[in-house]
Every structure is written in structure tokens, then in C-alpha cells.
PDB file of C-alpha atoms in Angstrom:
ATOM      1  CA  UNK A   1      93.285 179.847 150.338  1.00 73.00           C
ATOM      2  CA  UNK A   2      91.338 182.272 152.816  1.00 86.00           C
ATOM      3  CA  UNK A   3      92.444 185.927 151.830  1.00 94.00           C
ATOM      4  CA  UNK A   4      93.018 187.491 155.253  1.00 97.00           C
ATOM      5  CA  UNK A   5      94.090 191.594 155.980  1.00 98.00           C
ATOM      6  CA  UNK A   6      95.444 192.735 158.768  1.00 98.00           C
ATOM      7  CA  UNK A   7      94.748 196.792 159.166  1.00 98.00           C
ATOM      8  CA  UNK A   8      96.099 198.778 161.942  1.00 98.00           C
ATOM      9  CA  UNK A   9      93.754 202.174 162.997  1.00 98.00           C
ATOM     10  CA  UNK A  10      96.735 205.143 163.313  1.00 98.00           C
ATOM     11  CA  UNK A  11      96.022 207.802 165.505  1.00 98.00           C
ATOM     12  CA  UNK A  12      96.890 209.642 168.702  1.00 96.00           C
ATOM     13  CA  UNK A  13      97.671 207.232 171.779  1.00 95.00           C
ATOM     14  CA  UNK A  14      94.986 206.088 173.782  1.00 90.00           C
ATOM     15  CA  UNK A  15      93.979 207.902 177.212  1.00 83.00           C
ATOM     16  CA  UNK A  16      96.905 211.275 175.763  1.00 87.00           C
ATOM     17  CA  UNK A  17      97.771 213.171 173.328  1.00 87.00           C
ATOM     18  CA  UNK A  18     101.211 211.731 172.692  1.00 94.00           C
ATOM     19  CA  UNK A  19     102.360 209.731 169.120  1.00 96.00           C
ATOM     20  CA  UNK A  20     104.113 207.161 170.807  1.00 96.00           C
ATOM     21  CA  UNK A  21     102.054 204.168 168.949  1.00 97.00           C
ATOM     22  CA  UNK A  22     102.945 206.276 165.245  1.00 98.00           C
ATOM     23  CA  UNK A  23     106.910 206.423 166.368  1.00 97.00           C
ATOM     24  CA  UNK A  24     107.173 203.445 168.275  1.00 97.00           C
ATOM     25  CA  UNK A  25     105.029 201.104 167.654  1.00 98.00           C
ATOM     26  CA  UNK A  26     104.711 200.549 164.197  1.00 98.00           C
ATOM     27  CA  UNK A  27     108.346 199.645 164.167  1.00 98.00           C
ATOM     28  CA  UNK A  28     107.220 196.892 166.607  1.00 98.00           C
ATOM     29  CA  UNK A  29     104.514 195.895 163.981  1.00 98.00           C
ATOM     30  CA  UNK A  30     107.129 196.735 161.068  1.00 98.00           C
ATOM     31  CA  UNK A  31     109.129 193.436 162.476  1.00 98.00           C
ATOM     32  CA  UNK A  32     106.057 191.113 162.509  1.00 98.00           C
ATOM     33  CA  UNK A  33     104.919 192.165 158.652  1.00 98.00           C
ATOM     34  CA  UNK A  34     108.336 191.583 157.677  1.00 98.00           C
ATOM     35  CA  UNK A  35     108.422 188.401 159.550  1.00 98.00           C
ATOM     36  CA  UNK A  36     105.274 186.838 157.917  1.00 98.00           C
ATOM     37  CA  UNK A  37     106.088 188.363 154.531  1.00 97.00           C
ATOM     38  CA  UNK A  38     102.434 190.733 154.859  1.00 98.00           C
ATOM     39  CA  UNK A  39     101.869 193.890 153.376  1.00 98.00           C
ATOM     40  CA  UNK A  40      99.464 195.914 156.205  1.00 98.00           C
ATOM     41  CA  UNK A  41      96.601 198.416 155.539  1.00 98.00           C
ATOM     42  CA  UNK A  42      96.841 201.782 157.833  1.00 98.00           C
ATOM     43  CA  UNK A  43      93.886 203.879 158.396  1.00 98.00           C
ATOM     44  CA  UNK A  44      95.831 206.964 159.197  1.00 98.00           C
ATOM     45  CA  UNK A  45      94.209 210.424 161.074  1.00 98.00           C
ATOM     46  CA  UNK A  46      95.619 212.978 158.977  1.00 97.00           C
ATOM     47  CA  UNK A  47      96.672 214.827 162.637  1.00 97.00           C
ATOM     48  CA  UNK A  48      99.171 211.932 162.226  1.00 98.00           C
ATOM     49  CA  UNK A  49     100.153 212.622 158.625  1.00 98.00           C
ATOM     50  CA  UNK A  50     100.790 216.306 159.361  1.00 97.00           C
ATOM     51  CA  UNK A  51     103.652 215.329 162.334  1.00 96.00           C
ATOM     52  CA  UNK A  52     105.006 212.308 160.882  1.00 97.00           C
ATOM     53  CA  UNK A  53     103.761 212.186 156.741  1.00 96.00           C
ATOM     54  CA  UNK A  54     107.300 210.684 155.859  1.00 97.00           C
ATOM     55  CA  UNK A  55     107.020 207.831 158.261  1.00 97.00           C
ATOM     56  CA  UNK A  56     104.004 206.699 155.920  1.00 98.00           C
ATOM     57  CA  UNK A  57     105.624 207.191 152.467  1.00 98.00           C
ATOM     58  CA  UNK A  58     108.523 205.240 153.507  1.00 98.00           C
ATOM     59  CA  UNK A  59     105.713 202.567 154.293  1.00 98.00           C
ATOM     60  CA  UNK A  60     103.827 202.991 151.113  1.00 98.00           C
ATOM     61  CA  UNK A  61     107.069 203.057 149.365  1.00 98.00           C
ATOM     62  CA  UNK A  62     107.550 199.472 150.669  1.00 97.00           C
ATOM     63  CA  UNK A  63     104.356 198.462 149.063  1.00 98.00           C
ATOM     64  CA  UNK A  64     102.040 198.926 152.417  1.00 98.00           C
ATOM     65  CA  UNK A  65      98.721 200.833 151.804  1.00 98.00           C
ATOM     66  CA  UNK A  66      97.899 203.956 153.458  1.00 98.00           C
ATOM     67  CA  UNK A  67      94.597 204.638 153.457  1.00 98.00           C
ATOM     68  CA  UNK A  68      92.083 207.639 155.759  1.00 98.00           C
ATOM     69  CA  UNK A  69      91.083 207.584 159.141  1.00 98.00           C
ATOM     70  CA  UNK A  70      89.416 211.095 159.861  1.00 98.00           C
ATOM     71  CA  UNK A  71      91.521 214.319 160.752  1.00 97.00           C
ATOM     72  CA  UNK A  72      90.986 213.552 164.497  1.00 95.00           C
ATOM     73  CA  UNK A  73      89.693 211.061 165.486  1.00 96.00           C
ATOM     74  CA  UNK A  74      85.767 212.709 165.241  1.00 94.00           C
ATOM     75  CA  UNK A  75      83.078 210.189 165.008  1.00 92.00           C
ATOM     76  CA  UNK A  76      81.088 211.082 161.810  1.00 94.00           C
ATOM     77  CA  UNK A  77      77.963 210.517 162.963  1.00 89.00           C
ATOM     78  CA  UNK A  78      78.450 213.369 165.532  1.00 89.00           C
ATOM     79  CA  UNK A  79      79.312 215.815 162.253  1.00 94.00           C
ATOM     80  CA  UNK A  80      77.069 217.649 160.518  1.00 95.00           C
ATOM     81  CA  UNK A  81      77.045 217.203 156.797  1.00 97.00           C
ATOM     82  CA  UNK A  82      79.487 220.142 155.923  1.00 97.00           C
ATOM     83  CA  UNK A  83      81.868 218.955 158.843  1.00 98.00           C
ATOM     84  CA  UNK A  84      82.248 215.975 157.379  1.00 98.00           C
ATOM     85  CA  UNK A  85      82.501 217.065 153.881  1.00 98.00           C
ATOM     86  CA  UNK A  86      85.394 219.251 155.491  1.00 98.00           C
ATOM     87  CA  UNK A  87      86.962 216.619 157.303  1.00 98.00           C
ATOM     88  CA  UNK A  88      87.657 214.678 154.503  1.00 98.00           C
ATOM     89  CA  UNK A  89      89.044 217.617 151.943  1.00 97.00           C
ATOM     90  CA  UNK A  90      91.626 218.331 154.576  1.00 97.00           C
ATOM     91  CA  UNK A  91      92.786 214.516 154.559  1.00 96.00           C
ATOM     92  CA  UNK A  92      93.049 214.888 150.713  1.00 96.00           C
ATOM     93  CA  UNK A  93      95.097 217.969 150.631  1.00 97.00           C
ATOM     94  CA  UNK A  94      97.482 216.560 153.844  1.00 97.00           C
ATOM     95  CA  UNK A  95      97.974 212.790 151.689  1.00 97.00           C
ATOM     96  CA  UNK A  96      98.642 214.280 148.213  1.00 96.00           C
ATOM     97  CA  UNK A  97     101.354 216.896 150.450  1.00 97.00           C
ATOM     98  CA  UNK A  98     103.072 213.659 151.172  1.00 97.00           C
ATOM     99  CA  UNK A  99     102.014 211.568 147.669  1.00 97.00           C
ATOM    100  CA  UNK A 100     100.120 209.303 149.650  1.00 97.00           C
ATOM    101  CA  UNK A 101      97.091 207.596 147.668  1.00 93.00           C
ATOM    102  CA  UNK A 102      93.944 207.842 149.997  1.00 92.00           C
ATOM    103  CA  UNK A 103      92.083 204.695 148.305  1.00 95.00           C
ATOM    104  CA  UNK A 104      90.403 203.524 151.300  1.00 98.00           C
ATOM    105  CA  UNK A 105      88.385 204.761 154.434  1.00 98.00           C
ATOM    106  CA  UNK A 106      87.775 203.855 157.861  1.00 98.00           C
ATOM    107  CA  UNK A 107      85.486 205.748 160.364  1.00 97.00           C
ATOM    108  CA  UNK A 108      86.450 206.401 163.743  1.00 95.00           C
ATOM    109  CA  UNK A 109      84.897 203.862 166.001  1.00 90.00           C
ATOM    110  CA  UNK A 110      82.611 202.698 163.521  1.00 91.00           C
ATOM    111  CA  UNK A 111      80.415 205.897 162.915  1.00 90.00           C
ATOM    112  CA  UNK A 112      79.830 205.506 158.862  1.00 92.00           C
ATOM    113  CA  UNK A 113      76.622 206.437 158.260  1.00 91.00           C
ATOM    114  CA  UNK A 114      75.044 207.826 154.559  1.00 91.00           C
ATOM    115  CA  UNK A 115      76.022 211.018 154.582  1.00 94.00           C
ATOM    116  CA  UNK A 116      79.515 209.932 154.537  1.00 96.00           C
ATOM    117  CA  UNK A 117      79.034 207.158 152.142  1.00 96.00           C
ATOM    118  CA  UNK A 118      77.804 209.807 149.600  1.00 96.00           C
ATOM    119  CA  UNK A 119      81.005 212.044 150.381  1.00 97.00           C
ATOM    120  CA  UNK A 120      83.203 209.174 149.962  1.00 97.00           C
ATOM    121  CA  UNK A 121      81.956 208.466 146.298  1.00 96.00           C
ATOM    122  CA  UNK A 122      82.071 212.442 145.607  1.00 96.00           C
ATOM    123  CA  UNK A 123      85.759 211.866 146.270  1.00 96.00           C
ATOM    124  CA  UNK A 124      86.320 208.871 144.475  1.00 95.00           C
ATOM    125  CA  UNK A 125      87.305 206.652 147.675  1.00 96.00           C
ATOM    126  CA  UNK A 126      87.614 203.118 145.978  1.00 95.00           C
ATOM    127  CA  UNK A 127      85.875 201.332 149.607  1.00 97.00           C
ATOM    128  CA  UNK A 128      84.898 201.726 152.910  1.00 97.00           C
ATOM    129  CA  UNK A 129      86.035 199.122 155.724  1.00 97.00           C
ATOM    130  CA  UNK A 130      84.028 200.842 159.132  1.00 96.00           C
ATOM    131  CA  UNK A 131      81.175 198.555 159.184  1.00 93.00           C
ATOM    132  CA  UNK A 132      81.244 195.859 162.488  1.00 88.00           C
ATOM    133  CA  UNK A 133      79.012 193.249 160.355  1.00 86.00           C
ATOM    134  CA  UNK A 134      77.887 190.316 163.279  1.00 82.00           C
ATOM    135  CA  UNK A 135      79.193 192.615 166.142  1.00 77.00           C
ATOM    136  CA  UNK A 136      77.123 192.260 168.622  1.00 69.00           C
ATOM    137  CA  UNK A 137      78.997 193.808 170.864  1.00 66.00           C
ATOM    138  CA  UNK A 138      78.542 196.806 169.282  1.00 63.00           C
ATOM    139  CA  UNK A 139      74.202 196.348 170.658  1.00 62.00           C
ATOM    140  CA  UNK A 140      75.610 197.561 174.030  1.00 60.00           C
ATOM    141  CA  UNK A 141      76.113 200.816 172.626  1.00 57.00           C
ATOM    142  CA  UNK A 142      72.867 201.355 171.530  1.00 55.00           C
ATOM    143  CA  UNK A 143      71.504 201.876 175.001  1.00 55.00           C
ATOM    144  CA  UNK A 144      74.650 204.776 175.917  1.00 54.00           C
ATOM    145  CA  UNK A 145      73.741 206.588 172.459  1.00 52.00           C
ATOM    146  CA  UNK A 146      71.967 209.696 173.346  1.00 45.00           C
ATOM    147  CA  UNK A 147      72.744 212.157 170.260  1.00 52.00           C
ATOM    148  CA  UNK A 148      74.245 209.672 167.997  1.00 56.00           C
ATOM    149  CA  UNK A 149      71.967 207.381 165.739  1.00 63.00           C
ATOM    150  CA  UNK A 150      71.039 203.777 166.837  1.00 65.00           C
ATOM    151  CA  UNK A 151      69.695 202.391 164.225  1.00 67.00           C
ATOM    152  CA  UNK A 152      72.294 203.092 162.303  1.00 70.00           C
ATOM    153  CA  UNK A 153      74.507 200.635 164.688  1.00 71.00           C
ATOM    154  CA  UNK A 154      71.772 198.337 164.275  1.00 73.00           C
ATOM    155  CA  UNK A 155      71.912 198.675 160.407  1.00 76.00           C
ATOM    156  CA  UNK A 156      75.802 197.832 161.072  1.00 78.00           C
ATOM    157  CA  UNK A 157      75.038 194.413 163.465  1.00 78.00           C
ATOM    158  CA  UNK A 158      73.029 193.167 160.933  1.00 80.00           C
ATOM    159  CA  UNK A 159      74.814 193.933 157.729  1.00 86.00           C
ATOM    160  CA  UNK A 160      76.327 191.539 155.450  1.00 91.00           C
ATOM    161  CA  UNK A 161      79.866 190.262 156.340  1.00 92.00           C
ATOM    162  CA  UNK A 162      81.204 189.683 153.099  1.00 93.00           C
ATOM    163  CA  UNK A 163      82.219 192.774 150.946  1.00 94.00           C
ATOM    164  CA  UNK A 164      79.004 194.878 148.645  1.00 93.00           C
ATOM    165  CA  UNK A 165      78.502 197.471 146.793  1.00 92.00           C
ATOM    166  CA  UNK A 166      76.898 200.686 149.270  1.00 88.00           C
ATOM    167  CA  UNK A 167      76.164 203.669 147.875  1.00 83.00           C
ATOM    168  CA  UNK A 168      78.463 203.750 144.948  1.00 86.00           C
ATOM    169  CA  UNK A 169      81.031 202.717 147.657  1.00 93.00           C
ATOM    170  CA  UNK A 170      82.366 199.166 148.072  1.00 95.00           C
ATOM    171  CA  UNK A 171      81.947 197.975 151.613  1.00 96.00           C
ATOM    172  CA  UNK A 172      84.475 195.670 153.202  1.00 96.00           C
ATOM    173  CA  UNK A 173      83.267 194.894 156.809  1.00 95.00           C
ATOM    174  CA  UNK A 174      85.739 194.200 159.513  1.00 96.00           C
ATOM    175  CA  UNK A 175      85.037 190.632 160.862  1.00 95.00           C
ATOM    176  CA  UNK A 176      83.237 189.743 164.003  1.00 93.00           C
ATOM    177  CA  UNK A 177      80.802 187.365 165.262  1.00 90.00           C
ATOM    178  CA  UNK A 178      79.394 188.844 168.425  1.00 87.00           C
ATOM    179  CA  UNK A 179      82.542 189.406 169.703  1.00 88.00           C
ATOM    180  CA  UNK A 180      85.437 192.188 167.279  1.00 91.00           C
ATOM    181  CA  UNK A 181      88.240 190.179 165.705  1.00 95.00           C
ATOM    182  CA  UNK A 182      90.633 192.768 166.917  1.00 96.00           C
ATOM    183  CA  UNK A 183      93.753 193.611 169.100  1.00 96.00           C
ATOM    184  CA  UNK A 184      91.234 193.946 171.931  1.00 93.00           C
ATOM    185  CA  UNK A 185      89.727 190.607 171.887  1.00 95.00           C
ATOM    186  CA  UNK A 186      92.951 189.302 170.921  1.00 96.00           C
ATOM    187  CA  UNK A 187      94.233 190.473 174.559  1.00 95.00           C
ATOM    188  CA  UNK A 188      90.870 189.776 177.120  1.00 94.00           C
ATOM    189  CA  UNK A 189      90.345 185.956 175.882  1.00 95.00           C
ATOM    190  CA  UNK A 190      92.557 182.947 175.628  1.00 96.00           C
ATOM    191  CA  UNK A 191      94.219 182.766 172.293  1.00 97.00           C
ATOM    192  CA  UNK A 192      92.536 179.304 171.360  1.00 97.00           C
ATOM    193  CA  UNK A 193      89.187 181.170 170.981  1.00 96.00           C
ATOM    194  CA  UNK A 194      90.594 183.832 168.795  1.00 97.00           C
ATOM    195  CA  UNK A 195      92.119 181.122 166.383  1.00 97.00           C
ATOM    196  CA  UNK A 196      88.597 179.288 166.680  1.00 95.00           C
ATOM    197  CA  UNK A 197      86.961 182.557 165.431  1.00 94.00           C
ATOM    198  CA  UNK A 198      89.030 182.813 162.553  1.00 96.00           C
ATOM    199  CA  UNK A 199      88.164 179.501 161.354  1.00 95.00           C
ATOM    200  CA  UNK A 200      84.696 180.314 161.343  1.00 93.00           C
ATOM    201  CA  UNK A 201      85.493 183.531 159.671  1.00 93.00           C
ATOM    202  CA  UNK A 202      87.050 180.983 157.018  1.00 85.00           C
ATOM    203  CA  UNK A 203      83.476 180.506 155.273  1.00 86.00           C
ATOM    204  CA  UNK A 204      83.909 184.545 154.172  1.00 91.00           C
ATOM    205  CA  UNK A 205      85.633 185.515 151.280  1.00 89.00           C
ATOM    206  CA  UNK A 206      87.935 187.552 153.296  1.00 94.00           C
ATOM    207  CA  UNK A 207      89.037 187.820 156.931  1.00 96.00           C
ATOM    208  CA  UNK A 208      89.887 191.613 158.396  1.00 97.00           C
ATOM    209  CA  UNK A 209      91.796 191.256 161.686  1.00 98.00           C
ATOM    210  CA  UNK A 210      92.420 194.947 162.905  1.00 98.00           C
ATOM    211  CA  UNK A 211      94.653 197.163 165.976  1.00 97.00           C
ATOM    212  CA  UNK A 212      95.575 199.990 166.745  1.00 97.00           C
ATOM    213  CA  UNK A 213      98.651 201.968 166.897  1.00 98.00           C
ATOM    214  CA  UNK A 214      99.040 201.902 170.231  1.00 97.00           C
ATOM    215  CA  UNK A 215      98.625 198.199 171.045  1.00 96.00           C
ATOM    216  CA  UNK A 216     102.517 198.546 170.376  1.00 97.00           C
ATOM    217  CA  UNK A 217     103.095 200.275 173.044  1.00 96.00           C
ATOM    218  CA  UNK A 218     102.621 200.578 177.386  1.00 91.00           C
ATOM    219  CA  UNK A 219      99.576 202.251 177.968  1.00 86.00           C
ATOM    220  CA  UNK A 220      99.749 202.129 182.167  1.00 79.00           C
ATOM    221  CA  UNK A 221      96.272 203.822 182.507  1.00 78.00           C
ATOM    222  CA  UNK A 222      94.705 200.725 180.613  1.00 82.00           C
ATOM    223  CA  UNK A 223      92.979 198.259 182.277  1.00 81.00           C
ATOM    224  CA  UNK A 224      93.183 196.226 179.530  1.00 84.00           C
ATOM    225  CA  UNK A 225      96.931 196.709 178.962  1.00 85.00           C
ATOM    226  CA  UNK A 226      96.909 195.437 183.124  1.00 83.00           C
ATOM    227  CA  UNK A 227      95.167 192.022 181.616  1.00 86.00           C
ATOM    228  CA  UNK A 228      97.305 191.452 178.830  1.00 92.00           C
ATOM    229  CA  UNK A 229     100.826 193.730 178.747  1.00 93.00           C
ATOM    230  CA  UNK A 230     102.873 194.494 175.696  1.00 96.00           C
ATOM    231  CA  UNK A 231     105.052 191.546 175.350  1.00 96.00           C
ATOM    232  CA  UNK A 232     102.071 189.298 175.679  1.00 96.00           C
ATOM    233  CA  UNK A 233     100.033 190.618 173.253  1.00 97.00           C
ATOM    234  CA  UNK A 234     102.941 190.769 170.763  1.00 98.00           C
ATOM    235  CA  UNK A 235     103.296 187.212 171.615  1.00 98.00           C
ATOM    236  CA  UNK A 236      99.914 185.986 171.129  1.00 98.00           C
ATOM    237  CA  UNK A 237      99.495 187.976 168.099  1.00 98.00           C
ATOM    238  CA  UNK A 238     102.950 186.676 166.581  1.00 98.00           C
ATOM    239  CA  UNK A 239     100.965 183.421 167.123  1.00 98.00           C
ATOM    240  CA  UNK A 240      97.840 184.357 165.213  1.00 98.00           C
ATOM    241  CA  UNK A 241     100.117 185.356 162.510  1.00 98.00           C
ATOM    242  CA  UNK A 242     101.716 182.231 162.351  1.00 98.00           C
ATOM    243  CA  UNK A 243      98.133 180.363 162.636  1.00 97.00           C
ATOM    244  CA  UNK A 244      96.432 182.657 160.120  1.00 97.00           C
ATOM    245  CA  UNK A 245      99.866 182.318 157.602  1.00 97.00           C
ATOM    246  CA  UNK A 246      99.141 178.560 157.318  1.00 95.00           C
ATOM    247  CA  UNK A 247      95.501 178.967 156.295  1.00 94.00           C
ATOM    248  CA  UNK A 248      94.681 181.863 154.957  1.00 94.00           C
ATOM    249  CA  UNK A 249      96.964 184.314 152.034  1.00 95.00           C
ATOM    250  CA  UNK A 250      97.453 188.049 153.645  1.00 97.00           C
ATOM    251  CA  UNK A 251      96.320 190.871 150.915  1.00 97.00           C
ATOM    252  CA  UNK A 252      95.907 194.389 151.330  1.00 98.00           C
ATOM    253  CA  UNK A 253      92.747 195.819 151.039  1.00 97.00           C
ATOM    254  CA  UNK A 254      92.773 197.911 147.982  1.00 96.00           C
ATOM    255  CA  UNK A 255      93.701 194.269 146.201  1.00 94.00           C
ATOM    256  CA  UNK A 256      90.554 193.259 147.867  1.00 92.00           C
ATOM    257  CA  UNK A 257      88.525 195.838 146.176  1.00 88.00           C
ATOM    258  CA  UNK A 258      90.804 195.481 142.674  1.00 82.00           C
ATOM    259  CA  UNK A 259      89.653 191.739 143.158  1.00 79.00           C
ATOM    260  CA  UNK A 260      86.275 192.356 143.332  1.00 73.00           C
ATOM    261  CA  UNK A 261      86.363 194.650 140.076  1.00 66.00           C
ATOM    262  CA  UNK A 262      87.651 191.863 137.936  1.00 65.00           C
ATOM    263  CA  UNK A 263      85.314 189.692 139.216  1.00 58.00           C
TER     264      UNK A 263
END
């Protein structure tokens, strides 16, 4: 069977500076893991982890993995080296305060770039999971970028989908094909072409299907959330759930990485 992950990106809510998604939300989400018998990744800001750290060792006490997503929310390529280098010793001290094990990484919005690769082997991160391999999507930022780097989004595009060695760092790209198998394009198209991506995914030797915190929650200054409200999404993604259970196995993806090590 298809090993699939399902990741959820944990941070402040979308358009404010409220944690509605963190205390809300995930509860939401809680139900559905416990429904299809799934044990989640979170990329967690470590803003997050200072207000609500025992939310996420109950969860990682259940067997969920917990891994970094930033302190703020900061793109990395907008940091300069030390910034970075900073960014991430804070998330290690705020994790070990709570006895979370940072194993894995996740860049805000995609922004990995080499610097940070090299800073995440310095500090013995087992993988990375920011790059949008076959998102071509992601082209139509190239042309907005004005102090950020395009080529490395093009580097990203055109990156391999299935999980490699970068830098010392093992890379396990988030899934796409043009369009971001995520909560977003799980809400703008109909859910037949979701479920047909995923079976094209099925070719890869693993499937990462990733949200965000607050897709669990009303947003009413989304236009997105106007498309597709709460209790539809949660319904179409309970169906994805229920597709991707009968083909695929769920795995978290630090058992990825472990996989990939024995093998």
C-alpha cells in the first residue's frame, strides 16, 4: 500500500493574531485522526509552543509527531544567515521546555533555501518537508518576488517529488502536480479532482496531504472560507480520508525518514 501523511502547518490564525485554529481547531482535526485511526505530523511556530506547549505534549504523548515551523511565521529566505540561525535555537530551547522532540522542519510558505538546509544539519534535524516539488503554482510567485530569490522557487518546481538526501538533510517534498495537494485546493475544486490527484500521486513512494490550523475554524475575512465554509471542508476532507484510508497506509513523517534509513 501507498504510504500517505497528513501534516497540519500550526500557527497564528489567518488574517489576526488570535490562536483560535491551536485551541479549537485541532480538536476538530483530533476527531477525524481518531476516526481514521492516523497519527498526524504538526509543524508547530514555537510562538504557539510558548502559549499552548502542553496542548502539544498531550499530542505527542498520544504518539502524534511534533515537529518545527519557525518562531513566527518569518519566511527564511527573507532572514539573513544569523536570523535564521537564531530562529531556530529559540525553537530548540521552547520544544525541549516542553520535552517535545523537534525531528522535523517545515519553512513558512515554502522559503527553504541553503542556508537553512546547512543550519538544519548543524542541529541534527532528521528531514526537511518545505519543498512544493511539481507546484506550479508556486511559478506565479516568481513574477511578485522582488527581494526574495526566484530561482530558488524555480529550484523547488522542478525538484524531485519523491524523498532525497539535500545537504546532509533528507528532503520529503509535499505533493503537488501544478496545483498544492492541500486544505486549499481541497476547498476551491470539486472533490473528484482532489481524489483524482491522489491517485496520480500513487506512483510516489509517499503522498503528503497538508492544512493548516485554521482550516478548523471560521475565518469570515476569507474569501476562500466564502467558497467553501467550515462544515464543508470538514466534510469533503472526512471524504478524502475515507478515500485515501482504502488505498493508501497513513505514517508519520519521522517513520518516513526512519524508513528510508533502513532502506
Amino acid at each position: 500500500m501507498r504510504l500517505v501523511n497528513i501534516s497540519v502547518d500550526v500557527e497564528k490564525d489567518l488574517h489576526s493574531d488570535s490562536f483560535l485554529g491551536v485551541t479549537n481547531g485541532l480538536k476538530l482535526f483530533e476527531k477525524l485522526a481518531e476516526k481514521y485511526n492516523f497519527k498526524p505530523t504538526l509543524f508547530v511556530t514555537g510562538d504557539v509552543i510558548e502559549k499552548h506547549g502542553n496542548i502539544f505534549k498531550i499530542l505527542q504523548d498520544k504518539g502524534w509527531e511534533i515537529g518545527y515551523h519557525s518562531y513566527n511565521h518569518k519566511r527564511y529566505d527573507e532572514m539573513s544567515f544569523k536570523e535564521k540561525e537564531e530562529d531556530i535555537r529559540k525553537g530548540l530551547v521552547i520544544f525541549e521546555k516542553y520535552g517535545l522532540k523537534m525531528k522535523g522542519f517545515r519553512a513558512p510558505q515554502h522559503s527553504i533555501d541553503k542556508e537553512t538546509f546547512s543550519l538544519l544539519k548543524k542541529n541534527e534535524f532528521k528531514y526537511d518537508s518545505s519543498i512544493a516539488a511539481k507546484d506550479g503554482h508556486q511559478l506565479v510567485h516568481v513574477f511578485k518576488i522582488v527581494n526574495k530569490k526566484p530561482w530558488n522557487w524555480l529550484k523547488q518546481v522542478f525538484s524531485k517529488s519523491d524523498p532525497y538526501n539535500k545537504n546532509g538533510v533528507y528532503e520529503i517534498p509535499t505533493s503537488a502536480l501544478f496545483f498544492s495537494f492541500v486544505g486549499y485546493s481541497l476547498r476551491v475544486f470539486p472533490l473528484v479532482f482532489i481524489k483524482f490527484l491522489f491517485l496520480i500521486f500513487f506512483r510516489r513512494k509517499i503522498v503528503v496531504f497538508y492544512c493548516h490550523s485554521w482550516d478548523f475554524i471560521e475565518l469570515k475575512n476569507s474569501l476562500t472560507y466564502r467558497v467553501c465554509n467550515l462544515n464543508k471542508f470538514l466534510n469533503r476532507l472526512d471524504k478524502l480520508l475515507f478515500f485515501m484510508a482504502k488505498k493508501g497506509k497513513f505514517v508519520k513523517l519521522e517513520d518516513v525518514h526512519e524508513n528510508i534509513n533502513r532502506n
